[in-house]
Amino acid sequence: MWALLVVLFVCCIYLYLIKPNRRRAEAAFFAKQMYAHRGLHDDENGIPENSLPAFKHAMEKGYGVELDVQLTADNVPVVFHDENLLRMCGVDKNLREVTCQELKEYRLKNTEERIPLLTEVLELLGQTPILCEIKTYPNKNLAVCAAVADALKKHNCSVCVESFNPLAVRYFKKHMPEIVRGQLSMDFSKSDAGISPLTKVLLQNLLFDFYAKPDFIAFQHTDKKCFSFSLCRKLYQPFCFAWTVISPAEAEKAKPYFDTVIFERYLP
């Protein structure tokens, strides 16, 4: 009897931990969009990812835009994915160690395009739906959340935020509760992310949902059979975003499990 009670108690705690926020009408708007991953980028035609032309192209095609935000050394929010500048700019430096002024010297993928400021992107996209991923790379903690929040307050845009870091998701719940927020996750057993094995287990199994209270879950679509995601989806029915879908065939397979997709390499 005691063993059964212990099992029931543990199950109740687990179900509480993975419970996201209730389904909000505001989140439904974003769940109806399809998002071009880092904009509609095309290296062959000189349109690099996370660049103003990539975002403009997506906007003109009627898609929402997924983008990444992190901070420079002088705490300016810029739109860039990688921790290091090498892949995109050919310079072996971490972005967080470079000032905004220094960034102006670098170009993306041998084009004339530079890394855009978040404010520039918000001004360009206006009411185009934006899915803003918050990158909390080491040594910056949650300062990027405050910088993004400040920028959003100054622009009338259709923006929701997401992050792998539940502390970042929690920040927006506490400081900008009107902003729709999402928890990113995946099967971390396949990942070489520089986090501890325990953290990987906690993040993969959505065990911070009780704290972050995301309005949607953005999960890697190839990992859709992960137990906690499957249970959360069926039990609590949160809005679910699939990332990153790269073909119509993948989109078709994802459709029964997700409300919308973040895509690249093809046009839905």
PDB file of C-alpha atoms in Angstrom:
ATOM      1  CA  MET A   1       0.000   0.000   0.000  1.00  0.00           C
ATOM      2  CA  TRP A   2       2.774   2.441   0.929  1.00  0.00           C
ATOM      3  CA  ALA A   3       4.624   1.612  -2.254  1.00  0.00           C
ATOM      4  CA  LEU A   4       1.505   2.371  -4.288  1.00  0.00           C
ATOM      5  CA  LEU A   5       1.023   5.680  -2.500  1.00  0.00           C
ATOM      6  CA  VAL A   6       4.629   6.638  -3.194  1.00  0.00           C
ATOM      7  CA  VAL A   7       4.227   5.804  -6.887  1.00  0.00           C
ATOM      8  CA  LEU A   8       1.010   7.830  -7.082  1.00  0.00           C
ATOM      9  CA  PHE A   9       2.685  10.763  -5.325  1.00  0.00           C
ATOM     10  CA  VAL A  10       5.642  10.695  -7.710  1.00  0.00           C
ATOM     11  CA  CYS A  11       3.294  10.522 -10.708  1.00  0.00           C
ATOM     12  CA  CYS A  12       1.327  13.510  -9.446  1.00  0.00           C
ATOM     13  CA  ILE A  13       4.517  15.515  -8.948  1.00  0.00           C
ATOM     14  CA  TYR A  14       5.693  14.602 -12.452  1.00  0.00           C
ATOM     15  CA  LEU A  15       2.388  15.659 -14.033  1.00  0.00           C
ATOM     16  CA  TYR A  16       2.563  18.944 -12.134  1.00  0.00           C
ATOM     17  CA  LEU A  17       6.133  19.605 -13.299  1.00  0.00           C
ATOM     18  CA  ILE A  18       5.328  19.197 -17.013  1.00  0.00           C
ATOM     19  CA  LYS A  19       2.161  21.308 -16.936  1.00  0.00           C
ATOM     20  CA  PRO A  20       2.466  24.365 -19.225  1.00  0.00           C
ATOM     21  CA  ASN A  21       0.317  27.489 -19.160  1.00  0.00           C
ATOM     22  CA  ARG A  22      -3.335  27.307 -20.149  1.00  0.00           C
ATOM     23  CA  ARG A  23      -4.145  27.768 -23.848  1.00  0.00           C
ATOM     24  CA  ARG A  24      -4.226  31.512 -24.427  1.00  0.00           C
ATOM     25  CA  ALA A  25      -6.109  33.143 -27.295  1.00  0.00           C
ATOM     26  CA  GLU A  26      -3.027  35.261 -27.995  1.00  0.00           C
ATOM     27  CA  ALA A  27      -0.966  32.102 -28.495  1.00  0.00           C
ATOM     28  CA  ALA A  28      -3.514  30.772 -30.981  1.00  0.00           C
ATOM     29  CA  PHE A  29      -2.660  33.639 -33.327  1.00  0.00           C
ATOM     30  CA  PHE A  30       1.005  32.632 -33.443  1.00  0.00           C
ATOM     31  CA  ALA A  31       0.153  28.930 -33.725  1.00  0.00           C
ATOM     32  CA  LYS A  32      -1.638  29.642 -37.010  1.00  0.00           C
ATOM     33  CA  GLN A  33       1.482  31.068 -38.681  1.00  0.00           C
ATOM     34  CA  MET A  34       4.268  29.291 -40.539  1.00  0.00           C
ATOM     35  CA  TYR A  35       7.762  30.551 -39.775  1.00  0.00           C
ATOM     36  CA  ALA A  36      10.748  30.857 -42.088  1.00  0.00           C
ATOM     37  CA  HIS A  37      13.725  29.634 -40.070  1.00  0.00           C
ATOM     38  CA  ARG A  38      16.150  32.568 -39.779  1.00  0.00           C
ATOM     39  CA  GLY A  39      14.205  34.186 -42.603  1.00  0.00           C
ATOM     40  CA  LEU A  40      13.956  32.997 -46.214  1.00  0.00           C
ATOM     41  CA  HIS A  41      17.688  32.712 -46.668  1.00  0.00           C
ATOM     42  CA  ASP A  42      19.429  31.505 -49.816  1.00  0.00           C
ATOM     43  CA  ASP A  43      23.235  31.479 -49.877  1.00  0.00           C
ATOM     44  CA  GLU A  44      23.355  30.778 -53.618  1.00  0.00           C
ATOM     45  CA  ASN A  45      21.527  34.026 -54.284  1.00  0.00           C
ATOM     46  CA  GLY A  46      23.394  36.067 -51.713  1.00  0.00           C
ATOM     47  CA  ILE A  47      20.708  36.096 -49.002  1.00  0.00           C
ATOM     48  CA  PRO A  48      22.338  34.919 -45.743  1.00  0.00           C
ATOM     49  CA  GLU A  49      20.407  33.658 -42.735  1.00  0.00           C
ATOM     50  CA  ASN A  50      19.244  36.138 -40.098  1.00  0.00           C
ATOM     51  CA  SER A  51      19.803  39.046 -42.483  1.00  0.00           C
ATOM     52  CA  LEU A  52      17.485  41.907 -43.397  1.00  0.00           C
ATOM     53  CA  PRO A  53      16.996  40.610 -46.985  1.00  0.00           C
ATOM     54  CA  ALA A  54      16.072  37.148 -45.623  1.00  0.00           C
ATOM     55  CA  PHE A  55      13.453  38.684 -43.347  1.00  0.00           C
ATOM     56  CA  LYS A  56      12.120  40.960 -46.077  1.00  0.00           C
ATOM     57  CA  HIS A  57      11.826  38.006 -48.454  1.00  0.00           C
ATOM     58  CA  ALA A  58       9.814  36.018 -45.876  1.00  0.00           C
ATOM     59  CA  MET A  59       7.571  38.996 -45.195  1.00  0.00           C
ATOM     60  CA  GLU A  60       6.882  39.491 -48.897  1.00  0.00           C
ATOM     61  CA  LYS A  61       5.953  35.804 -49.251  1.00  0.00           C
ATOM     62  CA  GLY A  62       3.477  36.074 -46.380  1.00  0.00           C
ATOM     63  CA  TYR A  63       5.357  33.942 -43.850  1.00  0.00           C
ATOM     64  CA  GLY A  64       6.181  34.625 -40.237  1.00  0.00           C
ATOM     65  CA  VAL A  65       9.843  34.902 -39.280  1.00  0.00           C
ATOM     66  CA  GLU A  66      11.886  32.902 -36.784  1.00  0.00           C
ATOM     67  CA  LEU A  67      15.062  34.646 -35.614  1.00  0.00           C
ATOM     68  CA  ASP A  68      17.710  34.495 -32.893  1.00  0.00           C
ATOM     69  CA  VAL A  69      18.759  37.268 -30.517  1.00  0.00           C
ATOM     70  CA  GLN A  70      21.843  37.596 -28.346  1.00  0.00           C
ATOM     71  CA  LEU A  71      23.935  40.393 -26.847  1.00  0.00           C
ATOM     72  CA  THR A  72      27.135  42.082 -27.936  1.00  0.00           C
ATOM     73  CA  ALA A  73      29.883  42.949 -25.462  1.00  0.00           C
ATOM     74  CA  ASP A  74      28.220  46.322 -24.858  1.00  0.00           C
ATOM     75  CA  ASN A  75      24.788  44.757 -24.278  1.00  0.00           C
ATOM     76  CA  VAL A  76      23.166  45.591 -27.607  1.00  0.00           C
ATOM     77  CA  PRO A  77      20.658  42.952 -28.819  1.00  0.00           C
ATOM     78  CA  VAL A  78      21.517  41.736 -32.324  1.00  0.00           C
ATOM     79  CA  VAL A  79      20.027  39.053 -34.547  1.00  0.00           C
ATOM     80  CA  PHE A  80      22.490  36.183 -34.893  1.00  0.00           C
ATOM     81  CA  HIS A  81      22.355  32.456 -34.177  1.00  0.00           C
ATOM     82  CA  ASP A  82      25.846  31.106 -33.497  1.00  0.00           C
ATOM     83  CA  GLU A  83      27.843  31.754 -30.359  1.00  0.00           C
ATOM     84  CA  ASN A  84      30.925  32.241 -32.552  1.00  0.00           C
ATOM     85  CA  LEU A  85      31.284  34.437 -35.665  1.00  0.00           C
ATOM     86  CA  LEU A  86      33.432  31.983 -37.624  1.00  0.00           C
ATOM     87  CA  ARG A  87      30.793  30.165 -39.702  1.00  0.00           C
ATOM     88  CA  MET A  88      28.923  33.268 -40.798  1.00  0.00           C
ATOM     89  CA  CYS A  89      31.604  35.983 -40.782  1.00  0.00           C
ATOM     90  CA  GLY A  90      34.917  34.111 -41.056  1.00  0.00           C
ATOM     91  CA  VAL A  91      36.172  35.579 -37.766  1.00  0.00           C
ATOM     92  CA  ASP A  92      37.013  33.301 -34.839  1.00  0.00           C
ATOM     93  CA  LYS A  93      35.498  35.414 -32.074  1.00  0.00           C
ATOM     94  CA  ASN A  94      32.521  34.934 -29.805  1.00  0.00           C
ATOM     95  CA  LEU A  95      29.847  37.486 -30.535  1.00  0.00           C
ATOM     96  CA  ARG A  96      29.456  38.375 -26.862  1.00  0.00           C
ATOM     97  CA  GLU A  97      33.104  39.529 -26.842  1.00  0.00           C
ATOM     98  CA  VAL A  98      32.628  42.006 -29.711  1.00  0.00           C
ATOM     99  CA  THR A  99      31.048  45.451 -29.419  1.00  0.00           C
ATOM    100  CA  CYS A 100      28.212  46.633 -31.618  1.00  0.00           C
ATOM    101  CA  GLN A 101      30.549  49.078 -33.350  1.00  0.00           C
ATOM    102  CA  GLU A 102      33.071  46.327 -34.092  1.00  0.00           C
ATOM    103  CA  LEU A 103      30.336  44.119 -35.562  1.00  0.00           C
ATOM    104  CA  LYS A 104      29.745  46.701 -38.272  1.00  0.00           C
ATOM    105  CA  GLU A 105      33.116  45.726 -39.775  1.00  0.00           C
ATOM    106  CA  TYR A 106      32.003  42.133 -40.458  1.00  0.00           C
ATOM    107  CA  ARG A 107      29.859  40.815 -43.302  1.00  0.00           C
ATOM    108  CA  LEU A 108      27.670  37.725 -43.565  1.00  0.00           C
ATOM    109  CA  LYS A 109      28.762  34.918 -45.888  1.00  0.00           C
ATOM    110  CA  ASN A 110      30.879  37.114 -48.177  1.00  0.00           C
ATOM    111  CA  THR A 111      27.954  39.414 -48.979  1.00  0.00           C
ATOM    112  CA  GLU A 112      27.483  43.098 -48.217  1.00  0.00           C
ATOM    113  CA  GLU A 113      25.016  42.213 -45.453  1.00  0.00           C
ATOM    114  CA  ARG A 114      25.963  42.725 -41.814  1.00  0.00           C
ATOM    115  CA  ILE A 115      24.516  41.378 -38.566  1.00  0.00           C
ATOM    116  CA  PRO A 116      21.334  43.409 -37.960  1.00  0.00           C
ATOM    117  CA  LEU A 117      20.278  45.057 -34.741  1.00  0.00           C
ATOM    118  CA  LEU A 118      17.080  43.700 -33.224  1.00  0.00           C
ATOM    119  CA  THR A 119      15.568  47.179 -33.498  1.00  0.00           C
ATOM    120  CA  GLU A 120      16.298  47.251 -37.246  1.00  0.00           C
ATOM    121  CA  VAL A 121      14.503  43.949 -37.733  1.00  0.00           C
ATOM    122  CA  LEU A 122      11.494  45.020 -35.678  1.00  0.00           C
ATOM    123  CA  GLU A 123      11.207  48.214 -37.713  1.00  0.00           C
ATOM    124  CA  LEU A 124      11.425  46.256 -40.975  1.00  0.00           C
ATOM    125  CA  LEU A 125       8.907  43.542 -40.129  1.00  0.00           C
ATOM    126  CA  GLY A 126       6.254  45.634 -38.411  1.00  0.00           C
ATOM    127  CA  GLN A 127       3.188  43.407 -37.945  1.00  0.00           C
ATOM    128  CA  THR A 128       4.743  40.342 -39.601  1.00  0.00           C
ATOM    129  CA  PRO A 129       4.559  37.563 -36.959  1.00  0.00           C
ATOM    130  CA  ILE A 130       7.957  37.107 -35.328  1.00  0.00           C
ATOM    131  CA  LEU A 131       9.159  34.073 -33.360  1.00  0.00           C
ATOM    132  CA  CYS A 132      12.100  35.417 -31.364  1.00  0.00           C
ATOM    133  CA  GLU A 133      14.486  32.870 -29.871  1.00  0.00           C
ATOM    134  CA  ILE A 134      16.376  34.185 -26.847  1.00  0.00           C
ATOM    135  CA  LYS A 135      19.987  32.979 -26.812  1.00  0.00           C
ATOM    136  CA  THR A 136      21.379  32.998 -23.267  1.00  0.00           C
ATOM    137  CA  TYR A 137      24.953  32.070 -24.026  1.00  0.00           C
ATOM    138  CA  PRO A 138      27.401  31.887 -21.073  1.00  0.00           C
ATOM    139  CA  ASN A 139      28.401  34.950 -19.073  1.00  0.00           C
ATOM    140  CA  LYS A 140      25.380  37.012 -20.095  1.00  0.00           C
ATOM    141  CA  ASN A 141      22.804  35.262 -17.921  1.00  0.00           C
ATOM    142  CA  LEU A 142      19.407  36.920 -18.432  1.00  0.00           C
ATOM    143  CA  ALA A 143      20.632  40.366 -19.472  1.00  0.00           C
ATOM    144  CA  VAL A 144      19.525  39.551 -23.019  1.00  0.00           C
ATOM    145  CA  CYS A 145      15.927  39.141 -21.781  1.00  0.00           C
ATOM    146  CA  ALA A 146      15.881  42.650 -20.359  1.00  0.00           C
ATOM    147  CA  ALA A 147      17.381  44.068 -23.568  1.00  0.00           C
ATOM    148  CA  VAL A 148      14.822  42.276 -25.752  1.00  0.00           C
ATOM    149  CA  ALA A 149      11.965  43.328 -23.477  1.00  0.00           C
ATOM    150  CA  ASP A 150      13.102  46.955 -23.684  1.00  0.00           C
ATOM    151  CA  ALA A 151      13.194  46.795 -27.505  1.00  0.00           C
ATOM    152  CA  LEU A 152       9.747  45.189 -27.709  1.00  0.00           C
ATOM    153  CA  LYS A 153       8.217  47.881 -25.511  1.00  0.00           C
ATOM    154  CA  LYS A 154       9.371  50.510 -28.023  1.00  0.00           C
ATOM    155  CA  HIS A 155       7.972  48.807 -31.134  1.00  0.00           C
ATOM    156  CA  ASN A 156       4.437  47.862 -32.064  1.00  0.00           C
ATOM    157  CA  CYS A 157       5.127  44.392 -33.439  1.00  0.00           C
ATOM    158  CA  SER A 158       3.579  40.916 -33.426  1.00  0.00           C
ATOM    159  CA  VAL A 159       6.242  39.055 -31.449  1.00  0.00           C
ATOM    160  CA  CYS A 160       6.346  35.921 -29.342  1.00  0.00           C
ATOM    161  CA  VAL A 161       9.492  34.672 -27.613  1.00  0.00           C
ATOM    162  CA  GLU A 162      10.986  31.241 -27.025  1.00  0.00           C
ATOM    163  CA  SER A 163      14.121  29.800 -25.473  1.00  0.00           C
ATOM    164  CA  PHE A 164      15.790  26.553 -24.484  1.00  0.00           C
ATOM    165  CA  ASN A 165      16.498  28.245 -21.159  1.00  0.00           C
ATOM    166  CA  PRO A 166      13.400  28.060 -18.922  1.00  0.00           C
ATOM    167  CA  LEU A 167      14.777  30.955 -16.875  1.00  0.00           C
ATOM    168  CA  ALA A 168      14.429  33.157 -19.958  1.00  0.00           C
ATOM    169  CA  VAL A 169      10.860  31.947 -20.521  1.00  0.00           C
ATOM    170  CA  ARG A 170      10.120  32.651 -16.861  1.00  0.00           C
ATOM    171  CA  TYR A 171      11.568  36.161 -17.219  1.00  0.00           C
ATOM    172  CA  PHE A 172       8.909  37.093 -19.744  1.00  0.00           C
ATOM    173  CA  LYS A 173       6.171  35.482 -17.661  1.00  0.00           C
ATOM    174  CA  LYS A 174       7.196  37.710 -14.763  1.00  0.00           C
ATOM    175  CA  HIS A 175       8.160  40.957 -16.501  1.00  0.00           C
ATOM    176  CA  MET A 176       6.073  40.930 -19.715  1.00  0.00           C
ATOM    177  CA  PRO A 177       3.200  38.521 -19.099  1.00  0.00           C
ATOM    178  CA  GLU A 178       1.345  39.881 -22.128  1.00  0.00           C
ATOM    179  CA  ILE A 179       4.055  38.442 -24.424  1.00  0.00           C
ATOM    180  CA  VAL A 180       3.342  34.926 -25.693  1.00  0.00           C
ATOM    181  CA  ARG A 181       6.236  32.676 -24.692  1.00  0.00           C
ATOM    182  CA  GLY A 182       7.392  29.172 -25.597  1.00  0.00           C
ATOM    183  CA  GLN A 183       9.705  26.469 -24.313  1.00  0.00           C
ATOM    184  CA  LEU A 184      12.148  24.979 -26.820  1.00  0.00           C
ATOM    185  CA  SER A 185      13.226  21.391 -26.357  1.00  0.00           C
ATOM    186  CA  MET A 186      14.453  18.233 -28.040  1.00  0.00           C
ATOM    187  CA  ASP A 187      15.946  14.812 -27.342  1.00  0.00           C
ATOM    188  CA  PHE A 188      19.130  16.042 -25.671  1.00  0.00           C
ATOM    189  CA  SER A 189      20.663  12.560 -25.655  1.00  0.00           C
ATOM    190  CA  LYS A 190      21.556  13.286 -29.301  1.00  0.00           C
ATOM    191  CA  SER A 191      22.989  16.705 -28.503  1.00  0.00           C
ATOM    192  CA  ASP A 192      26.528  17.802 -27.646  1.00  0.00           C
ATOM    193  CA  ALA A 193      25.244  20.978 -25.955  1.00  0.00           C
ATOM    194  CA  GLY A 194      27.569  22.054 -23.170  1.00  0.00           C
ATOM    195  CA  ILE A 195      25.176  21.274 -20.332  1.00  0.00           C
ATOM    196  CA  SER A 196      25.200  18.614 -17.639  1.00  0.00           C
ATOM    197  CA  PRO A 197      23.495  15.233 -18.121  1.00  0.00           C
ATOM    198  CA  LEU A 198      20.984  16.110 -15.393  1.00  0.00           C
ATOM    199  CA  THR A 199      20.076  19.389 -17.089  1.00  0.00           C
ATOM    200  CA  LYS A 200      19.610  17.557 -20.378  1.00  0.00           C
ATOM    201  CA  VAL A 201      17.155  15.162 -18.727  1.00  0.00           C
ATOM    202  CA  LEU A 202      15.229  17.996 -17.079  1.00  0.00           C
ATOM    203  CA  LEU A 203      14.997  20.055 -20.278  1.00  0.00           C
ATOM    204  CA  GLN A 204      14.151  17.155 -22.560  1.00  0.00           C
ATOM    205  CA  ASN A 205      11.351  16.042 -20.275  1.00  0.00           C
ATOM    206  CA  LEU A 206       9.868  19.538 -19.876  1.00  0.00           C
ATOM    207  CA  LEU A 207      10.286  19.366 -16.117  1.00  0.00           C
ATOM    208  CA  PHE A 208      10.566  23.155 -15.818  1.00  0.00           C
ATOM    209  CA  ASP A 209       7.141  23.824 -17.357  1.00  0.00           C
ATOM    210  CA  PHE A 210       5.606  24.328 -13.923  1.00  0.00           C
ATOM    211  CA  TYR A 211       8.042  27.203 -13.360  1.00  0.00           C
ATOM    212  CA  ALA A 212       8.339  28.798 -16.807  1.00  0.00           C
ATOM    213  CA  LYS A 213       4.658  28.288 -17.717  1.00  0.00           C
ATOM    214  CA  PRO A 214       5.157  28.416 -21.509  1.00  0.00           C
ATOM    215  CA  ASP A 215       2.175  29.174 -23.737  1.00  0.00           C
ATOM    216  CA  PHE A 216       3.506  26.771 -26.370  1.00  0.00           C
ATOM    217  CA  ILE A 217       6.076  24.014 -26.753  1.00  0.00           C
ATOM    218  CA  ALA A 218       8.534  24.140 -29.664  1.00  0.00           C
ATOM    219  CA  PHE A 219       9.969  20.650 -30.086  1.00  0.00           C
ATOM    220  CA  GLN A 220      12.353  19.157 -32.623  1.00  0.00           C
ATOM    221  CA  HIS A 221       9.931  17.371 -34.915  1.00  0.00           C
ATOM    222  CA  THR A 222      12.124  14.272 -35.339  1.00  0.00           C
ATOM    223  CA  ASP A 223      11.910  13.775 -31.546  1.00  0.00           C
ATOM    224  CA  LYS A 224       8.112  13.975 -31.379  1.00  0.00           C
ATOM    225  CA  LYS A 225       7.859  10.522 -29.791  1.00  0.00           C
ATOM    226  CA  CYS A 226       9.730  11.618 -26.637  1.00  0.00           C
ATOM    227  CA  PHE A 227       7.587  10.479 -23.724  1.00  0.00           C
ATOM    228  CA  SER A 228       7.172  13.732 -21.808  1.00  0.00           C
ATOM    229  CA  PHE A 229       6.378  15.735 -24.939  1.00  0.00           C
ATOM    230  CA  SER A 230       3.834  13.144 -26.054  1.00  0.00           C
ATOM    231  CA  LEU A 231       2.201  13.056 -22.624  1.00  0.00           C
ATOM    232  CA  CYS A 232       2.190  16.846 -22.240  1.00  0.00           C
ATOM    233  CA  ARG A 233       0.667  17.253 -25.702  1.00  0.00           C
ATOM    234  CA  LYS A 234      -2.090  14.710 -25.092  1.00  0.00           C
ATOM    235  CA  LEU A 235      -2.878  15.621 -21.497  1.00  0.00           C
ATOM    236  CA  TYR A 236      -2.619  19.431 -21.501  1.00  0.00           C
ATOM    237  CA  GLN A 237      -3.007  20.122 -25.237  1.00  0.00           C
ATOM    238  CA  PRO A 238      -0.604  23.058 -25.488  1.00  0.00           C
ATOM    239  CA  PHE A 239       0.076  24.693 -28.839  1.00  0.00           C
ATOM    240  CA  CYS A 240       3.015  22.831 -30.389  1.00  0.00           C
ATOM    241  CA  PHE A 241       5.549  24.187 -32.896  1.00  0.00           C
ATOM    242  CA  ALA A 242       7.728  21.831 -34.974  1.00  0.00           C
ATOM    243  CA  TRP A 243      11.353  22.761 -35.661  1.00  0.00           C
ATOM    244  CA  THR A 244      13.068  22.674 -38.100  1.00  0.00           C
ATOM    245  CA  VAL A 245      11.141  21.083 -40.983  1.00  0.00           C
ATOM    246  CA  ILE A 246      13.127  20.929 -44.240  1.00  0.00           C
ATOM    247  CA  SER A 247      10.779  19.282 -46.751  1.00  0.00           C
ATOM    248  CA  PRO A 248       7.080  18.798 -47.577  1.00  0.00           C
ATOM    249  CA  ALA A 249       7.444  15.140 -46.599  1.00  0.00           C
ATOM    250  CA  GLU A 250       8.689  16.084 -43.124  1.00  0.00           C
ATOM    251  CA  ALA A 251       5.885  18.634 -42.795  1.00  0.00           C
ATOM    252  CA  GLU A 252       3.312  15.955 -43.601  1.00  0.00           C
ATOM    253  CA  LYS A 253       4.731  13.621 -40.938  1.00  0.00           C
ATOM    254  CA  ALA A 254       4.734  16.424 -38.366  1.00  0.00           C
ATOM    255  CA  LYS A 255       1.151  17.535 -39.043  1.00  0.00           C
ATOM    256  CA  PRO A 256      -0.614  15.118 -36.602  1.00  0.00           C
ATOM    257  CA  TYR A 257       1.626  16.228 -33.727  1.00  0.00           C
ATOM    258  CA  PHE A 258       2.080  19.978 -34.209  1.00  0.00           C
ATOM    259  CA  ASP A 259      -0.024  23.082 -34.776  1.00  0.00           C
ATOM    260  CA  THR A 260       2.529  24.763 -37.020  1.00  0.00           C
ATOM    261  CA  VAL A 261       6.056  24.442 -38.396  1.00  0.00           C
ATOM    262  CA  ILE A 262       9.303  26.365 -38.497  1.00  0.00           C
ATOM    263  CA  PHE A 263      10.696  25.575 -41.944  1.00  0.00           C
ATOM    264  CA  GLU A 264      13.634  26.103 -44.269  1.00  0.00           C
ATOM    265  CA  ARG A 265      14.990  24.843 -47.635  1.00  0.00           C
ATOM    266  CA  TYR A 266      11.503  24.718 -49.184  1.00  0.00           C
ATOM    267  CA  LEU A 267       8.370  26.827 -49.499  1.00  0.00           C
ATOM    268  CA  PRO A 268       5.231  25.394 -47.836  1.00  0.00           C
TER     269      PRO A 268
END
